[in-house]
Coordinates of C-alpha atoms in Angstrom, one line a residue:
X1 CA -120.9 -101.4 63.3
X2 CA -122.4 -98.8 61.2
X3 CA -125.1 -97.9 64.3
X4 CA -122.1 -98.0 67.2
X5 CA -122.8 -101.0 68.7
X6 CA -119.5 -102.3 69.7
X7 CA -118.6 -105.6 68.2
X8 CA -117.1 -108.4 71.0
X9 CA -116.4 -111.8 71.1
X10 CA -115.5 -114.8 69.1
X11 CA -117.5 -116.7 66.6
X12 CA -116.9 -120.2 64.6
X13 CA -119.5 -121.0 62.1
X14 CA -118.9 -124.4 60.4
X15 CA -121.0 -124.6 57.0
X16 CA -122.2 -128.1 55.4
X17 CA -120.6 -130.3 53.0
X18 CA -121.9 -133.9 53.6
X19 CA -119.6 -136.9 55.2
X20 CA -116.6 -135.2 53.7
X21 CA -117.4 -132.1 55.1
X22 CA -117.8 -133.5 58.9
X23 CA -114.4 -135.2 58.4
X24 CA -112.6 -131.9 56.3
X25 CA -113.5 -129.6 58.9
X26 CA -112.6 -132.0 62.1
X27 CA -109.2 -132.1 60.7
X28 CA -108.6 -128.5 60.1
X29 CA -109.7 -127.8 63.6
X30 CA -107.5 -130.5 65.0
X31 CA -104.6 -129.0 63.1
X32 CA -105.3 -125.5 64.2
X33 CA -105.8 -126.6 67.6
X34 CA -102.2 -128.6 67.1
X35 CA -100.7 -125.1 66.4
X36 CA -102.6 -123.4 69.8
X37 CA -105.7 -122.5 67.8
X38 CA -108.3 -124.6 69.6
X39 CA -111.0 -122.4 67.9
X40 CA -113.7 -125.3 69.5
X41 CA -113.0 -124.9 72.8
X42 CA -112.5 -120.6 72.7
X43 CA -115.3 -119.8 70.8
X44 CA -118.1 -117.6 72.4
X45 CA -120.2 -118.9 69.7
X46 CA -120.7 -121.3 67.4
X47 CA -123.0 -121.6 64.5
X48 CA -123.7 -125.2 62.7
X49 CA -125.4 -125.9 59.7
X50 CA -125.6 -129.2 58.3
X51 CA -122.4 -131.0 58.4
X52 CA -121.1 -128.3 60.8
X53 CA -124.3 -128.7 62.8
X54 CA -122.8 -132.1 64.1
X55 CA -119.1 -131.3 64.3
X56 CA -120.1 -127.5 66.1
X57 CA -122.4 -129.7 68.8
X58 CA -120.0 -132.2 69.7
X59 CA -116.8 -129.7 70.2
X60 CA -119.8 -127.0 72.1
X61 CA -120.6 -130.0 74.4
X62 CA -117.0 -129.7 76.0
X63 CA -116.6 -133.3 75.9
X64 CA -114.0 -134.2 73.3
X65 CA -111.3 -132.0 72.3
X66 CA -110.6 -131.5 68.4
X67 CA -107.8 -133.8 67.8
X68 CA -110.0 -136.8 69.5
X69 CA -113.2 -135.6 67.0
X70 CA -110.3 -135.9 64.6
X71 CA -109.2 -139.2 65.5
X72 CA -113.4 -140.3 65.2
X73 CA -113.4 -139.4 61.8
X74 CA -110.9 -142.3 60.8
X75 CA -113.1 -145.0 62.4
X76 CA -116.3 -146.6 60.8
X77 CA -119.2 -145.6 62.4
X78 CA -122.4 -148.1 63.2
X79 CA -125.3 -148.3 60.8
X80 CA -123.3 -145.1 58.4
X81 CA -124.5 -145.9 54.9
X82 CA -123.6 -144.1 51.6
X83 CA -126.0 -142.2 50.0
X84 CA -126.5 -140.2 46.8
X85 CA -127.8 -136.7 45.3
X86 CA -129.0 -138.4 42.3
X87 CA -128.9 -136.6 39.1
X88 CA -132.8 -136.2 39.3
X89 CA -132.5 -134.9 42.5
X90 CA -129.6 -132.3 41.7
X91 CA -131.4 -131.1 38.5
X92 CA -134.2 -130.1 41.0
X93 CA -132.2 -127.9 42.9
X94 CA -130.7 -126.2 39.5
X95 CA -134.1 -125.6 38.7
X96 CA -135.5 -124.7 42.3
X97 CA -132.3 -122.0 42.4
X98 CA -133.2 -120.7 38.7
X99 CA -136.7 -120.2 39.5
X100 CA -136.4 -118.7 42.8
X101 CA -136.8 -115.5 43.7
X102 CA -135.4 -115.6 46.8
X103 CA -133.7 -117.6 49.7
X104 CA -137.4 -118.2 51.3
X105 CA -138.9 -119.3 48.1
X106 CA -136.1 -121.6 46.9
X107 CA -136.2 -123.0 50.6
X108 CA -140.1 -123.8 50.4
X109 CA -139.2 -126.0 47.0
X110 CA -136.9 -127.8 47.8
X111 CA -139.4 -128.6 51.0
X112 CA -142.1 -129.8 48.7
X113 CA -139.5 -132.1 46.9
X114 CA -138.7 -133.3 50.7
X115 CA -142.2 -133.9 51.7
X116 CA -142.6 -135.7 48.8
X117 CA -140.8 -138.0 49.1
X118 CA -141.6 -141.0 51.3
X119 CA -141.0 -141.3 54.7
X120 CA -138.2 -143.7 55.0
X121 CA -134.8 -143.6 56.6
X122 CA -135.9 -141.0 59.0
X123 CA -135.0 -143.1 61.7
X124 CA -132.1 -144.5 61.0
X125 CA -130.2 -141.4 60.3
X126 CA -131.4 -140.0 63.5
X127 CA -130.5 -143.5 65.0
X128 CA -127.0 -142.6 63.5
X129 CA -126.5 -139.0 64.5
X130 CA -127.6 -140.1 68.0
X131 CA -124.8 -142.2 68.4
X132 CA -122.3 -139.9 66.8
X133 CA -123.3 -137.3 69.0
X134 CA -121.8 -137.2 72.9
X135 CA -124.8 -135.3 74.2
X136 CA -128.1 -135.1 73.7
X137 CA -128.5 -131.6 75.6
X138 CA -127.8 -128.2 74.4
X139 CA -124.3 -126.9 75.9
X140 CA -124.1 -123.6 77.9
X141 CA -122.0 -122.7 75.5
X142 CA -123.6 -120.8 72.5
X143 CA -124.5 -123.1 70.1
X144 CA -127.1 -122.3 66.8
X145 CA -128.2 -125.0 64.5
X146 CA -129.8 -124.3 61.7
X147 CA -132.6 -125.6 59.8
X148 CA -135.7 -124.5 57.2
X149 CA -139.5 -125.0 57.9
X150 CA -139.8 -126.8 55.2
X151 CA -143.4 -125.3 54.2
X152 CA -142.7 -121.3 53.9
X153 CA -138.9 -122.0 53.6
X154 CA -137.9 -119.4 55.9
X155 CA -134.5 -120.3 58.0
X156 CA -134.4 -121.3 62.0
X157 CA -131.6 -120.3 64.3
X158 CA -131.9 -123.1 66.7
X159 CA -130.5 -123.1 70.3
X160 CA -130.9 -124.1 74.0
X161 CA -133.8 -120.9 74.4
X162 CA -135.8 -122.7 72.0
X163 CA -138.4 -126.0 72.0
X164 CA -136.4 -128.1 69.7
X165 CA -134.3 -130.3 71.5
X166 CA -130.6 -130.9 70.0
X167 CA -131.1 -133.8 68.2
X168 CA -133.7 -133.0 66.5
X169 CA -132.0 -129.4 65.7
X170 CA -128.8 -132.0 64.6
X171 CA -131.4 -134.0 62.6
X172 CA -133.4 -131.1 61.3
X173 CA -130.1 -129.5 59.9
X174 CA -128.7 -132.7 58.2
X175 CA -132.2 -133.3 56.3
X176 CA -131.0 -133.1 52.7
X177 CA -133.8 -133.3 50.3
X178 CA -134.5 -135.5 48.2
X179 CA -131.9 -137.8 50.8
X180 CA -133.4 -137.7 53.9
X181 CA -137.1 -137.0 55.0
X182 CA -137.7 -133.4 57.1
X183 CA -137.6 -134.1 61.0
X184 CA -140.9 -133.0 62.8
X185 CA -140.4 -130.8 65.8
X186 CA -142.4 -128.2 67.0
X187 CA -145.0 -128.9 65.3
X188 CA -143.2 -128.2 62.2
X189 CA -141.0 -130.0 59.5
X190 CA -137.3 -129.2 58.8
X191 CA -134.9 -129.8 56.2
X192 CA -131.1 -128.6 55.9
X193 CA -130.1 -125.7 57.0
X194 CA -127.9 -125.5 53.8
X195 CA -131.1 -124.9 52.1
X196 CA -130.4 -121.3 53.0
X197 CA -127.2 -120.6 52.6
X198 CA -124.2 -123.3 53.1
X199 CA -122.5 -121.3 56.1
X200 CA -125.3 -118.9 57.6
X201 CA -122.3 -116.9 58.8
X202 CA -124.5 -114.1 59.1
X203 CA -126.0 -115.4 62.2
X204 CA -122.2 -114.6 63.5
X205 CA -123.3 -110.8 63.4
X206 CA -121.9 -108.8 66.0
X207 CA -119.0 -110.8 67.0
X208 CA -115.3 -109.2 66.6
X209 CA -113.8 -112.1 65.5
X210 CA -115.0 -114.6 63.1
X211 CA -113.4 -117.9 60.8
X212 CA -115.7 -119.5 58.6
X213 CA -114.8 -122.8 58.0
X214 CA -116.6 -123.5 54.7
X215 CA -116.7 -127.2 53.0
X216 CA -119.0 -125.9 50.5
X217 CA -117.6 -121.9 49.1
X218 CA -120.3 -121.5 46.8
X219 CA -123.5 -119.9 46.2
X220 CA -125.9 -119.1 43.3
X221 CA -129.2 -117.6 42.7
X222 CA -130.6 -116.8 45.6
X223 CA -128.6 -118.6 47.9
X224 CA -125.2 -116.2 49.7
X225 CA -122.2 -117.9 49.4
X226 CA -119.8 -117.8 52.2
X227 CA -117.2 -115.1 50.6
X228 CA -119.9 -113.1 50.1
X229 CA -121.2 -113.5 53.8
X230 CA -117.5 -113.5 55.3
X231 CA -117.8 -110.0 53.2
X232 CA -120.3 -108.1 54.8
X233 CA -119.5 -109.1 58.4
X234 CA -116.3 -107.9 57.7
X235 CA -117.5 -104.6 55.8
X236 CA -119.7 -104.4 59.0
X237 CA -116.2 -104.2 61.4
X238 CA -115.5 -108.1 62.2
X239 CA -112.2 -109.6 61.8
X240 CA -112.5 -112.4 59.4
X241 CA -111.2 -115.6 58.1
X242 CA -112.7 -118.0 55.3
X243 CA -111.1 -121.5 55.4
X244 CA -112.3 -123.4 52.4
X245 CA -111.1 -126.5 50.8
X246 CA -107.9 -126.4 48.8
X247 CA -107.3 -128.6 46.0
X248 CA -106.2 -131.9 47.8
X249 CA -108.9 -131.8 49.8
X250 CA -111.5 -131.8 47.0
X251 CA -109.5 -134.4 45.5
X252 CA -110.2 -136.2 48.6
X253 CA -113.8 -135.5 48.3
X254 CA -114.5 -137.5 45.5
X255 CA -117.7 -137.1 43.5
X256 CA -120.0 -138.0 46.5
X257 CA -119.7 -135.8 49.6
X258 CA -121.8 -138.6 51.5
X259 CA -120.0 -141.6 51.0
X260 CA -118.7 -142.8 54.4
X261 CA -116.0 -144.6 53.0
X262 CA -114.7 -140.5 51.8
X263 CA -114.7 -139.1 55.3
X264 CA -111.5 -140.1 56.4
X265 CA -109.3 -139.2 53.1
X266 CA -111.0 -135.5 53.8
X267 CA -109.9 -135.5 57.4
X268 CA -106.6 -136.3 56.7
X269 CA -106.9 -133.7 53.6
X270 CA -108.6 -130.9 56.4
X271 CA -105.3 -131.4 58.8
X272 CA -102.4 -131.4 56.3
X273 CA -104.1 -127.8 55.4
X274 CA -104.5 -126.9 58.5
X275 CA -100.8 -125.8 58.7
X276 CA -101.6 -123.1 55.5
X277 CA -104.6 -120.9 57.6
X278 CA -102.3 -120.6 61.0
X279 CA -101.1 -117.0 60.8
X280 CA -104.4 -115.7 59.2
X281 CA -106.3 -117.3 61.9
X282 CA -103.5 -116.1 64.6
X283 CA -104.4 -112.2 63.1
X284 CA -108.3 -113.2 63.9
X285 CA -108.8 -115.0 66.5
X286 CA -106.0 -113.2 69.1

């Protein structure tokens, strides 16, 4: 690092995408764990944001391996309904990301649009993350959800230090507006931590070693994308990988990255790629 600190340790950071993206990236990890990459269960730390918030707290809690969270992914889940960015919806966030001047002030719009919005479904989509979840606690492994207050638009790092508990860090970080509601914890409201910036792999600062495992690649406006992220901790000394989807696997994504009935087509898609990131993950993450 450019002040001497010695980079150590080994850092996952699984970025949102959705239904798809839970199910793409449990299949990648199950096929890297397959070839003796079991990135979940060696990982010093891992980062979650959105999507990746779930998959990153079930494989921190220690108490399903990757090929089982793989094998989930192909199984209907209780009360799972598909939902939709509507067009209204996604030409807000063109406009919020054209107008913005930065991360924090595109991040306190697309709050407003959240708090807008009425109040309903909160509880059923915590109903249904607190079922998909094993655990309810934070691991001792290092886990960091995040979220964004939903008021200034300034990003949380989440994690067992702090007053939120995990689900409602889970719940916070999977609050797409204009979808979902914000969560209240704190005494604050939260929406997606993909707000921010799709990975956050810059919360993996520091660590020698880090794969990005990136449903969604892109950025725009103020928002980082995860090359350019993957980019500066690697200008900054870190060995890094980016894993993002390859053209079968957006085929499997279909046009709605939360349709349930999508999520198993991408897990399938996320382990027959698997096979393609082995060596580059090999040079990282040994």
């Amino acid at each position: 690092m450019a002040d001497g600190t010695a980079l150590s340790g080994r850092a996952l950071v699984l970025g949102g995408g959705g239904l798809t993206g839970i199910g793409w990236e449990c299949g990648v990890l199950a096929g890297l764990a397959e070839a003796g990459l079991d990135l979940g269960a060696d990982a010093d730390l891992v980062v979650g944001t959105s999507a990746g918030s779930v998959v990153g707290a079930q494989l921190a809690s220690g108490l399903i391996g990757a090929r089982e969270l793989y094998e989930r992914q192909l199984l209907h889940v209780p009360g799972e309904t598909g939902d939709r960015l509507g067009a209204a919806v996604l030409a807000r966030y063109a406009w919020g990301v054209l107008r913005s001047r930065d991360a924090e002030t595109f991040g306190a719009r697309m709050g407003a649009l959240a708090l807008a919005a009425p109040p309903s479904g909160a509880s059923a989509h915590r109903e249904v993350l607190a079922e998909r979840l094993l655990s309810h606690a934070w691991p001792e492994r290092r886990l960091v959800v995040t979220a964004v207050d939903a008021h200034s638009g300034v990003r949380a790092a989440f994690d067992r230090d702090g007053e939120v508990d995990l689900l409602d860090a889970v719940a916070a970080s999977c609050a797409v507006p204009g979808v979902w509601p914000p969560i209240s914890a704190a005494g604050r409201h939260w929406i997606d931590g993909g707000i921010r910036s799709a990975t956050n792999a810059d919360l993996a600062a520091g660590y020698a070693s880090v794969v990005v495992v990136a449903p969604i690649a892109a950025g725009g406006g103020p928002i980082p994308s995860a090359r350019s992220q993957a980019a500066r901790l690697a200008a900054a000394g870190a060995r890094v990988t980016l894993i993002t989807p390859d053209r079968a696997a957006r085929r499997a994504f279909g046009r709605n990255v939360l349709d349930p009935a999508r999520r198993a087509p991408a897990a399938r898609a996320g382990l027959a790629q698997a096979a393609a990131h082995v060596a580059e993950v090999a040079a990282v993450w040994r």
